[in-house]
GROMACS .gro file of C-alpha atoms in nm:
model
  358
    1UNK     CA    1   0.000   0.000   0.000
    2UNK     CA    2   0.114   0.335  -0.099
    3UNK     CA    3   0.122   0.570   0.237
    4UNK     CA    4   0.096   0.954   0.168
    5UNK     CA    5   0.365   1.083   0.338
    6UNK     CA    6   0.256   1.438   0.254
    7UNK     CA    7  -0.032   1.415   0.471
    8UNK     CA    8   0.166   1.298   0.779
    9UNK     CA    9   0.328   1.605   0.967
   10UNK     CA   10   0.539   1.631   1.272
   11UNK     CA   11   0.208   1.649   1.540
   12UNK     CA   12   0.054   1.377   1.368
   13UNK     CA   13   0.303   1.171   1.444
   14UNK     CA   14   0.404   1.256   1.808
   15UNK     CA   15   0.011   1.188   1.853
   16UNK     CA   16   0.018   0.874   1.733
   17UNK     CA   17   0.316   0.719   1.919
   18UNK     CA   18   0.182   0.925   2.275
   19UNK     CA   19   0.517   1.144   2.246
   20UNK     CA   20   0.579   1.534   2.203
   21UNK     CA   21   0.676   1.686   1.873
   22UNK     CA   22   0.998   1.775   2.054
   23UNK     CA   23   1.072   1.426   2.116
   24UNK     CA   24   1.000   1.310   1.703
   25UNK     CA   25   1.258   1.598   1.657
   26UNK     CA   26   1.512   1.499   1.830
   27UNK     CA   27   1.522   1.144   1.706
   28UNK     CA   28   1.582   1.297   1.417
   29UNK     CA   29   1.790   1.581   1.425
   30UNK     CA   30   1.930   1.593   1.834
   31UNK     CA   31   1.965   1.202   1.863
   32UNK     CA   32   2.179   1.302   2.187
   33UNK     CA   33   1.874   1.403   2.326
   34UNK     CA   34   1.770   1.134   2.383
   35UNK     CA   35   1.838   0.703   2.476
   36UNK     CA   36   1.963   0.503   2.174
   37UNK     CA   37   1.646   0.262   2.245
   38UNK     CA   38   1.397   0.509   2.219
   39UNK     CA   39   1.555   0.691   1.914
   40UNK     CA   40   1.555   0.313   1.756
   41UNK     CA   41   1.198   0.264   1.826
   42UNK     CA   42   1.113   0.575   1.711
   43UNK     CA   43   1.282   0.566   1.341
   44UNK     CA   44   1.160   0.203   1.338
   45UNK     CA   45   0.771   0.357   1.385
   46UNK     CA   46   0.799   0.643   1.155
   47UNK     CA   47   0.934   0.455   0.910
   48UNK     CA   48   0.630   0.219   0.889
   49UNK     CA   49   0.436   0.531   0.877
   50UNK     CA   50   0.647   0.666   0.594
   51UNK     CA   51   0.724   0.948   0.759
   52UNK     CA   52   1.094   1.029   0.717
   53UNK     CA   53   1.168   1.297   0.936
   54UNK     CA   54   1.091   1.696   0.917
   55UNK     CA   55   1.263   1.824   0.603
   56UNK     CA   56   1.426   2.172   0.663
   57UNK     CA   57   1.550   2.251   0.347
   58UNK     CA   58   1.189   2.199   0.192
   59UNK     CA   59   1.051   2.374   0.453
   60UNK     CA   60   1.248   2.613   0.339
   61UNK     CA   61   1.175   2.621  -0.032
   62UNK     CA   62   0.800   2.563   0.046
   63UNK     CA   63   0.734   2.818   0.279
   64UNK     CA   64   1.038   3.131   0.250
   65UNK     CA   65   1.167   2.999   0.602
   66UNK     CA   66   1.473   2.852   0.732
   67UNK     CA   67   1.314   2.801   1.082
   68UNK     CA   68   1.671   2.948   1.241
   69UNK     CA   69   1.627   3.295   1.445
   70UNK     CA   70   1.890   3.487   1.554
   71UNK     CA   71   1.906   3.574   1.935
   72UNK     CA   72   2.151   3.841   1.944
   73UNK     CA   73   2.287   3.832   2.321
   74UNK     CA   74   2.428   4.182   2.484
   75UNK     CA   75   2.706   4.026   2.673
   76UNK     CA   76   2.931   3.703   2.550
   77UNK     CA   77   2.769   3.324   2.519
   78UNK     CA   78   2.902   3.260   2.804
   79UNK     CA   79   2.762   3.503   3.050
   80UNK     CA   80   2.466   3.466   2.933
   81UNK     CA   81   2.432   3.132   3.000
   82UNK     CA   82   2.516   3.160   3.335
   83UNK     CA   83   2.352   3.440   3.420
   84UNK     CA   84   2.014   3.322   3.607
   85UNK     CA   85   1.818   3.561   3.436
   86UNK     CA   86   1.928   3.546   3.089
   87UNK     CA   87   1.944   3.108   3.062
   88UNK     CA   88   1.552   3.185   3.218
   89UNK     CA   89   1.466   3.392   2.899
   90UNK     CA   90   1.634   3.143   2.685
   91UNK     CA   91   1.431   2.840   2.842
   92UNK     CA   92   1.124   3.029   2.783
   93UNK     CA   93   1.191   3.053   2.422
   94UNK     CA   94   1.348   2.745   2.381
   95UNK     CA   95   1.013   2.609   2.498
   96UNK     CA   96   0.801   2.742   2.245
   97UNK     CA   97   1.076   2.737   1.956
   98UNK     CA   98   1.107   2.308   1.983
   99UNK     CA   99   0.739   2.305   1.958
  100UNK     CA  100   0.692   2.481   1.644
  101UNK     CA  101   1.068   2.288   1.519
  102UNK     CA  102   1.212   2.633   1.561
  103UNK     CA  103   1.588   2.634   1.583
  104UNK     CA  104   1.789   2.928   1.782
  105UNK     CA  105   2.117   3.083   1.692
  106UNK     CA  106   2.308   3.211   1.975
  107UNK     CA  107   2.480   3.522   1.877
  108UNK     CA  108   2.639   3.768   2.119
  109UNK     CA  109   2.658   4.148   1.969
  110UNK     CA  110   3.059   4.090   1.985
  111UNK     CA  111   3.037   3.785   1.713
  112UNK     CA  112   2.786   3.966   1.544
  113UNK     CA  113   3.023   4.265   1.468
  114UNK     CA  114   3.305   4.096   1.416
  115UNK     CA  115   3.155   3.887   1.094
  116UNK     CA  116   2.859   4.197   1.037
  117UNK     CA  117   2.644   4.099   0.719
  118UNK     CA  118   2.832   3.773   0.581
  119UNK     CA  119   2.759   3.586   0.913
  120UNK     CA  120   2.392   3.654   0.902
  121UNK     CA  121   2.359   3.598   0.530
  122UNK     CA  122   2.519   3.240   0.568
  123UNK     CA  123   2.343   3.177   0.877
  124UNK     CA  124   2.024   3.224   0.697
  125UNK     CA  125   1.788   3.352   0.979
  126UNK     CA  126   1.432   3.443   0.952
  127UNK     CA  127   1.461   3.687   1.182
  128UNK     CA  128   1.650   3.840   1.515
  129UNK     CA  129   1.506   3.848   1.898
  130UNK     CA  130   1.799   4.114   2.047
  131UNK     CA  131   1.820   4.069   2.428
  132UNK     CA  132   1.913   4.313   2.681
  133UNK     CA  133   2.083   4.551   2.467
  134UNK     CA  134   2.213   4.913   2.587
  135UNK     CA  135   2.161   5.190   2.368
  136UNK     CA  136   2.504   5.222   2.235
  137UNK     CA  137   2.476   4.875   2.050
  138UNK     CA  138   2.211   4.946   1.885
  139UNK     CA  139   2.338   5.228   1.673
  140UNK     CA  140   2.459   5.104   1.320
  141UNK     CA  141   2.415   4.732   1.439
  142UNK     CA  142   2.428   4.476   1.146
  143UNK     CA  143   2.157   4.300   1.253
  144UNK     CA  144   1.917   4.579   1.152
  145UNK     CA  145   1.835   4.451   0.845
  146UNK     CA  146   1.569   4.507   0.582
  147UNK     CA  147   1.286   4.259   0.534
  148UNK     CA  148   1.354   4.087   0.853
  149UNK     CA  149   1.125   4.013   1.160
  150UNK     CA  150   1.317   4.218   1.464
  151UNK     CA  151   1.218   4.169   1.807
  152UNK     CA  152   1.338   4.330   2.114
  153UNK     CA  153   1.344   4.245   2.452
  154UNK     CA  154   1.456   4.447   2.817
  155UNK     CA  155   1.537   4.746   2.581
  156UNK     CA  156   1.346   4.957   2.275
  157UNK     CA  157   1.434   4.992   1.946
  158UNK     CA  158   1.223   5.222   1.694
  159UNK     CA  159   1.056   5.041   1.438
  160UNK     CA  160   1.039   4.740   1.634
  161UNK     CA  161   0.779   4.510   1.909
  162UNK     CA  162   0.950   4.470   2.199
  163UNK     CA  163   0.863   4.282   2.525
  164UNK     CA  164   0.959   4.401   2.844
  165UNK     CA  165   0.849   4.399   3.210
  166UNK     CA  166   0.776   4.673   3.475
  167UNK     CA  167   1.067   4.822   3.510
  168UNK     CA  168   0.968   5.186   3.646
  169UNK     CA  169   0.691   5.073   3.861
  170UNK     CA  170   0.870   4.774   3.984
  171UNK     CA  171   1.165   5.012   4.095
  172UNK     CA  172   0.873   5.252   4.267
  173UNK     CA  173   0.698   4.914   4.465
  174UNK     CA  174   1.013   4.812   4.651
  175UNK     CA  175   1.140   5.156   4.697
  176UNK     CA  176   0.851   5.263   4.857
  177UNK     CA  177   0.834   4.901   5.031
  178UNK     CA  178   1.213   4.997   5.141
  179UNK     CA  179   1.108   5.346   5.285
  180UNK     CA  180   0.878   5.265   5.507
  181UNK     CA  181   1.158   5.173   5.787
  182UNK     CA  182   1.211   5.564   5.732
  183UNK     CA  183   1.624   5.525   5.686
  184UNK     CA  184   1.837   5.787   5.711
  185UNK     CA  185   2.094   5.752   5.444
  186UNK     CA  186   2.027   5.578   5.148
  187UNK     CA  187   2.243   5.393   4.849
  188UNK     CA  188   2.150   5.303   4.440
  189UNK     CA  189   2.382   4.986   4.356
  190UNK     CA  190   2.303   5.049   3.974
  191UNK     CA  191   2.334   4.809   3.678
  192UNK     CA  192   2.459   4.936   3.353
  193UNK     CA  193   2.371   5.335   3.392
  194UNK     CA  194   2.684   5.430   3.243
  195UNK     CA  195   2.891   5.397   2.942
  196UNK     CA  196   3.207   5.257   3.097
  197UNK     CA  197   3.347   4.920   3.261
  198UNK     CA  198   3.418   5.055   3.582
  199UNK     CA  199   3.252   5.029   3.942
  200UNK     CA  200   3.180   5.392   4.014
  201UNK     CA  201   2.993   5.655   4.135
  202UNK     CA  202   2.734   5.822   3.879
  203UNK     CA  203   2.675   6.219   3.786
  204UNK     CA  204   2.384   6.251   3.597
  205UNK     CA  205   2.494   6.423   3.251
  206UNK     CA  206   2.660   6.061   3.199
  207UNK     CA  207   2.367   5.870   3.236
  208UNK     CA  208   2.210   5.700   2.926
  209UNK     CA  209   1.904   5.756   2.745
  210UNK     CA  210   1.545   5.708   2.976
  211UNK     CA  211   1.373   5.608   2.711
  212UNK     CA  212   1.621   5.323   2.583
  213UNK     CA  213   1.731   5.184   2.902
  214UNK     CA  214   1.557   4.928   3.130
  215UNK     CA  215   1.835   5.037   3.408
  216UNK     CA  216   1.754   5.416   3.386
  217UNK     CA  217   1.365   5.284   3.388
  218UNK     CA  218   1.451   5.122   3.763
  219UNK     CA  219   1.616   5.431   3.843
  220UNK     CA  220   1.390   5.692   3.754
  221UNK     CA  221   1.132   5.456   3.964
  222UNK     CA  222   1.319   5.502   4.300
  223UNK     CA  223   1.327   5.849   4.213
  224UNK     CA  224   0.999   5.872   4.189
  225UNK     CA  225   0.950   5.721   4.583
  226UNK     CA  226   1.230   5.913   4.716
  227UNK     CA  227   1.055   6.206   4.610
  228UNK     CA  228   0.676   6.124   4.702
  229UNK     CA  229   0.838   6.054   5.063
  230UNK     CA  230   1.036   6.372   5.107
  231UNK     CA  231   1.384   6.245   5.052
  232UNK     CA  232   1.643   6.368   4.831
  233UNK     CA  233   1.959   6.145   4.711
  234UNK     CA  234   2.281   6.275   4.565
  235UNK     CA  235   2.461   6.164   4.256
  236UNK     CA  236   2.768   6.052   4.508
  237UNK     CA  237   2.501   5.770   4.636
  238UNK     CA  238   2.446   5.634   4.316
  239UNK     CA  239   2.713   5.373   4.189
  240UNK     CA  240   2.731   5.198   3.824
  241UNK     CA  241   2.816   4.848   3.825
  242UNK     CA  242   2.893   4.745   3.446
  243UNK     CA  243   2.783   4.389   3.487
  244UNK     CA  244   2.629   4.173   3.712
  245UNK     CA  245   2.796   3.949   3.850
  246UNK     CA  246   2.927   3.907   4.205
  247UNK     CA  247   3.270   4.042   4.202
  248UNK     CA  248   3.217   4.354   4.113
  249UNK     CA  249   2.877   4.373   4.331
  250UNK     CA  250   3.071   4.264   4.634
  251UNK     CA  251   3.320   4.589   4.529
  252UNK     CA  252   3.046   4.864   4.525
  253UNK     CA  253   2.862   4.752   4.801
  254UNK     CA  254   3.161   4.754   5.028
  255UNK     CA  255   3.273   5.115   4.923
  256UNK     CA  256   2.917   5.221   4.999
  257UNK     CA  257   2.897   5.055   5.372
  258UNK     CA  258   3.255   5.234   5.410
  259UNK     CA  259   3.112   5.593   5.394
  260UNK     CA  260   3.110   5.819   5.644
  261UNK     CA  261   2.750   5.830   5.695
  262UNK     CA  262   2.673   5.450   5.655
  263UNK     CA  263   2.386   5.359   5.440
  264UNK     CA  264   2.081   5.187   5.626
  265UNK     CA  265   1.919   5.141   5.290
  266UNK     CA  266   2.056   4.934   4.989
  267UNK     CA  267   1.855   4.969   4.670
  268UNK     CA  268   2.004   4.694   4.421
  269UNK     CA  269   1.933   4.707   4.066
  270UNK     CA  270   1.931   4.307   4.069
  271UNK     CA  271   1.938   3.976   4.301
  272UNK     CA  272   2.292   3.940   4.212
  273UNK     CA  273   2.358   4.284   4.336
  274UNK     CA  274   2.179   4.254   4.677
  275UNK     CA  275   2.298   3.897   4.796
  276UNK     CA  276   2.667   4.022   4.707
  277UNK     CA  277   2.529   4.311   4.904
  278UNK     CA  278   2.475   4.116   5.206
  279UNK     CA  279   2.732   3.932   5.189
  280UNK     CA  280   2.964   4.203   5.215
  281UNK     CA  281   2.728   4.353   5.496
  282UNK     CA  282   2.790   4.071   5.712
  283UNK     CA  283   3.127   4.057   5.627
  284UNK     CA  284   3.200   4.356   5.775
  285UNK     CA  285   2.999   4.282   6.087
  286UNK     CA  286   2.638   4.392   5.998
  287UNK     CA  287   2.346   4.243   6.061
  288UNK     CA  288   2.062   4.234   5.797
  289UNK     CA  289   1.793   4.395   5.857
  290UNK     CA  290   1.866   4.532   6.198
  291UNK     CA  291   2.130   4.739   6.062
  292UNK     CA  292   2.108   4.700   5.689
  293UNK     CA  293   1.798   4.724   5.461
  294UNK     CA  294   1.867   4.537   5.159
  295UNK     CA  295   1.617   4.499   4.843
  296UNK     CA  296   1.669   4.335   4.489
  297UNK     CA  297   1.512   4.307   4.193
  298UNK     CA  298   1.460   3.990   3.915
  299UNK     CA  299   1.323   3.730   4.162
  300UNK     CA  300   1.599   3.461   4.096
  301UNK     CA  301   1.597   3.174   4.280
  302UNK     CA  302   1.893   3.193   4.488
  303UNK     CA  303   1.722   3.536   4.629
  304UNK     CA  304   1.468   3.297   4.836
  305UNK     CA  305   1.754   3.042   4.937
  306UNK     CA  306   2.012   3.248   5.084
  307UNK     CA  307   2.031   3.386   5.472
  308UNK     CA  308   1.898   3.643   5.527
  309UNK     CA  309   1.672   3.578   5.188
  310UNK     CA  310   1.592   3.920   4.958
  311UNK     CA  311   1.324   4.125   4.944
  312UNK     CA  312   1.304   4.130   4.552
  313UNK     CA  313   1.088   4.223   4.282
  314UNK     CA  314   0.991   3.925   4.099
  315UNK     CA  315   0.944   3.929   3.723
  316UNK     CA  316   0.844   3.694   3.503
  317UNK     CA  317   1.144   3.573   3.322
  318UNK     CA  318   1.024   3.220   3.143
  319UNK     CA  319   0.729   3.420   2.996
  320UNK     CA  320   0.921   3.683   2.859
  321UNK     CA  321   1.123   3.431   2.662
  322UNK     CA  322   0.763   3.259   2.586
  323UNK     CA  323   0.602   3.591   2.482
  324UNK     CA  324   0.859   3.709   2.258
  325UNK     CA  325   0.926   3.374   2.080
  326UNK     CA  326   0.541   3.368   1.999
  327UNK     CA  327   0.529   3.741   1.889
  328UNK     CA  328   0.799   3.645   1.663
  329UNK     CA  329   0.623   3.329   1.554
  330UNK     CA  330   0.310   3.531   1.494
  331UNK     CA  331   0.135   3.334   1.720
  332UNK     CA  332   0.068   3.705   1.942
  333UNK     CA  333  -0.037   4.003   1.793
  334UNK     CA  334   0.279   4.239   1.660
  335UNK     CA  335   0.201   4.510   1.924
  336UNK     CA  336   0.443   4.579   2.259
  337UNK     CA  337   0.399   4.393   2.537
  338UNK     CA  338   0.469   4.482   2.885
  339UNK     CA  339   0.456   4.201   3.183
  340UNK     CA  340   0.352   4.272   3.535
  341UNK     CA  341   0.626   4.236   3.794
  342UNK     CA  342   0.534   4.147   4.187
  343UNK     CA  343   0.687   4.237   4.531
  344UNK     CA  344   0.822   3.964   4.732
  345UNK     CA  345   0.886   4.079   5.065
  346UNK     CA  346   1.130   3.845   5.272
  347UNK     CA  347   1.393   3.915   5.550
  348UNK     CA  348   1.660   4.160   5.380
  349UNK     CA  349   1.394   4.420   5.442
  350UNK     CA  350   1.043   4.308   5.607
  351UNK     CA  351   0.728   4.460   5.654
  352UNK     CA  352   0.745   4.742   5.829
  353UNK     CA  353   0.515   4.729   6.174
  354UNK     CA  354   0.434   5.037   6.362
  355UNK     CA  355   0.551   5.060   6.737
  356UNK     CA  356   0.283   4.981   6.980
  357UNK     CA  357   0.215   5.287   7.170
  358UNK     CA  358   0.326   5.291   7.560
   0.00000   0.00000   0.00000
């Protein structure tokens, strides 16, 4: 009997050997995904099906697609996969990229400038998702190419959708969370607000663009508490930390606890920012939160496994990845999308409870 393989597609057979589509995939295309014996059994069923196996190159011809998109990275491969917010985005995506046989390309905006047009005409994408970028690597980038499906996430690019979470109002919630214990001198650990690769303090002519920076976003949201509850904050309280990871954390927060007037307020910019925060805090001998305040931001998991845990503003990282992998996939509406964020309040900084009066 003849079978019509045309009529057989990737779901149809996942559904009729009780597997996922990811699964029928990887048999053929990632067999190191999964057990020799299953792979076997697998090619030994969808052969008696006559199906052969999803066909990317006539995908390709049949529909204009290559089923590759580009996820141009901010910071090196390597970071980024580290980093426990970034490998969440990535999950998210990855998610809903195996599902519709979607294949990502890892670029990071280093490799992408390097190689510049040749690299993304061999690599044949159908489009870019660019992740986290600052405003300076955006101008002139290579991957802003005509006829292509662009979209951006935690940043904004004209011309493009972008997905992105609460950034100013999440920075507001926690501030004004923060305040309540009334401190008396207060401290920004900042991510990214300036142009440089140094730990240092900010001035505010250096700063980078509102409008095309989710860092600046957070900032301008603590600004906007400090100033609803009376209090005013200098440009020597404000430090830029060019990346976030631990090291240089741990640096910043220690020159701010060394001040003459000691902080009793931390606001961190991210989770990896306030535990290096508290680490250093206790280092030196302070105890969080009777002498220390400390808040975060990202909701990572190791902010609700460490001692004392963080006060943090959770966002939701897998969904990002999901939402912008679907907007790209036209399976969303093209319009921006912006994705509520939450408080978590934990022991870095509790609720506050009034004194009982005497």
């Amino acid at each position: 009997m003849t079978k019509n393989i045309k009529k057989l597609t990737l779901k149809d057979v996942a559904d009729r050997l009780k597997v996922s589509t990811a699964t029928i995939s990887n048999a053929f295309n990632r067999p190191d995904q999964l057990s020799a014996i299953l792979r076997e059994n697998i090619l030994s069923e969808c052969e008696k099906m006559g199906y052969f196996g999803p066909n990317a190159a006539a995908r390709s011809l049949r529909t204009g697609r290559t089923g590759i998109v580009g996820v141009v990275l901010s910071v090196d491969l390597s970071y980024s996969l580290t980093d426990p917010v970034a490998n969440q985005f990535l999950k998210g995506m990855a998610e809903v990229f195996e599902v519709n046989e979607y294949n990502m390309l890892l670029l990071s905006s280093d490799q992408v400038e390097q190689d510049a047009l040749s690299r993304m005409q061999s690599s044949m994408v159908d489009g870019f998702i660019i992740y986290g970028h600052k405003p300076q690597q955006c101008i002139n980038a290579p991957w802003l190419m005509p006829n292509k499906n662009i979209i951006t996430v935690d940043s904004f690019l004209p011309g493009t959708t972008s997905v992105n979470i609460e950034n100013h109002s999440g920075a507001y919630t926690i501030a004004c969370h923060a305040l309540t214990h009334k401190p008396k001198n207060i401290v920004i650990l900042g991510l990214c607000l300036l142009d440089t690769d140094r730990v240092c303090r900010v001035r505010e002519d250096e700063l980078y663009d509102r409008a095309a920076s989710i860092s600046i976003q957070r900032l301008y949201g603590y600004f906007e508490a400090l100033k609803e509850h009376e209090v005013s904050i200098s440009s020597e309280h404000i430090w830029n930390i060019p990346e976030n990871n631990h090291k240089l954390a741990y640096q910043a927060a220690r020159e701010a606890l060394t001040m003459a007037q000691r902080p009793q307020l931390l606001l961190c910019m991210s989770d990896c920012i306030a535990i290096a925060a508290v680490q250093a805090a206790l280092h030196m001998g302070l105890r969080v939160p009777e002498d220390l305040h400390v808040v975060g931001f990202d909701g990572i998991a190791e902010s609700a496994n460490i001692h004392p845990s963080i006060t943090t503003i959770h966002q939701q990282t897998v969904e990002k990845g999901r939402v912008a992998a679907e907007v790209f996939l036209g399976l969303r509406e093209a319009k921006d999308v912006v994705l509520e964020t939450e408080l978590i309040i934990r022991e870095s900084c509790p609720s506050f409870i009034e004194p009982a009066l005497v």
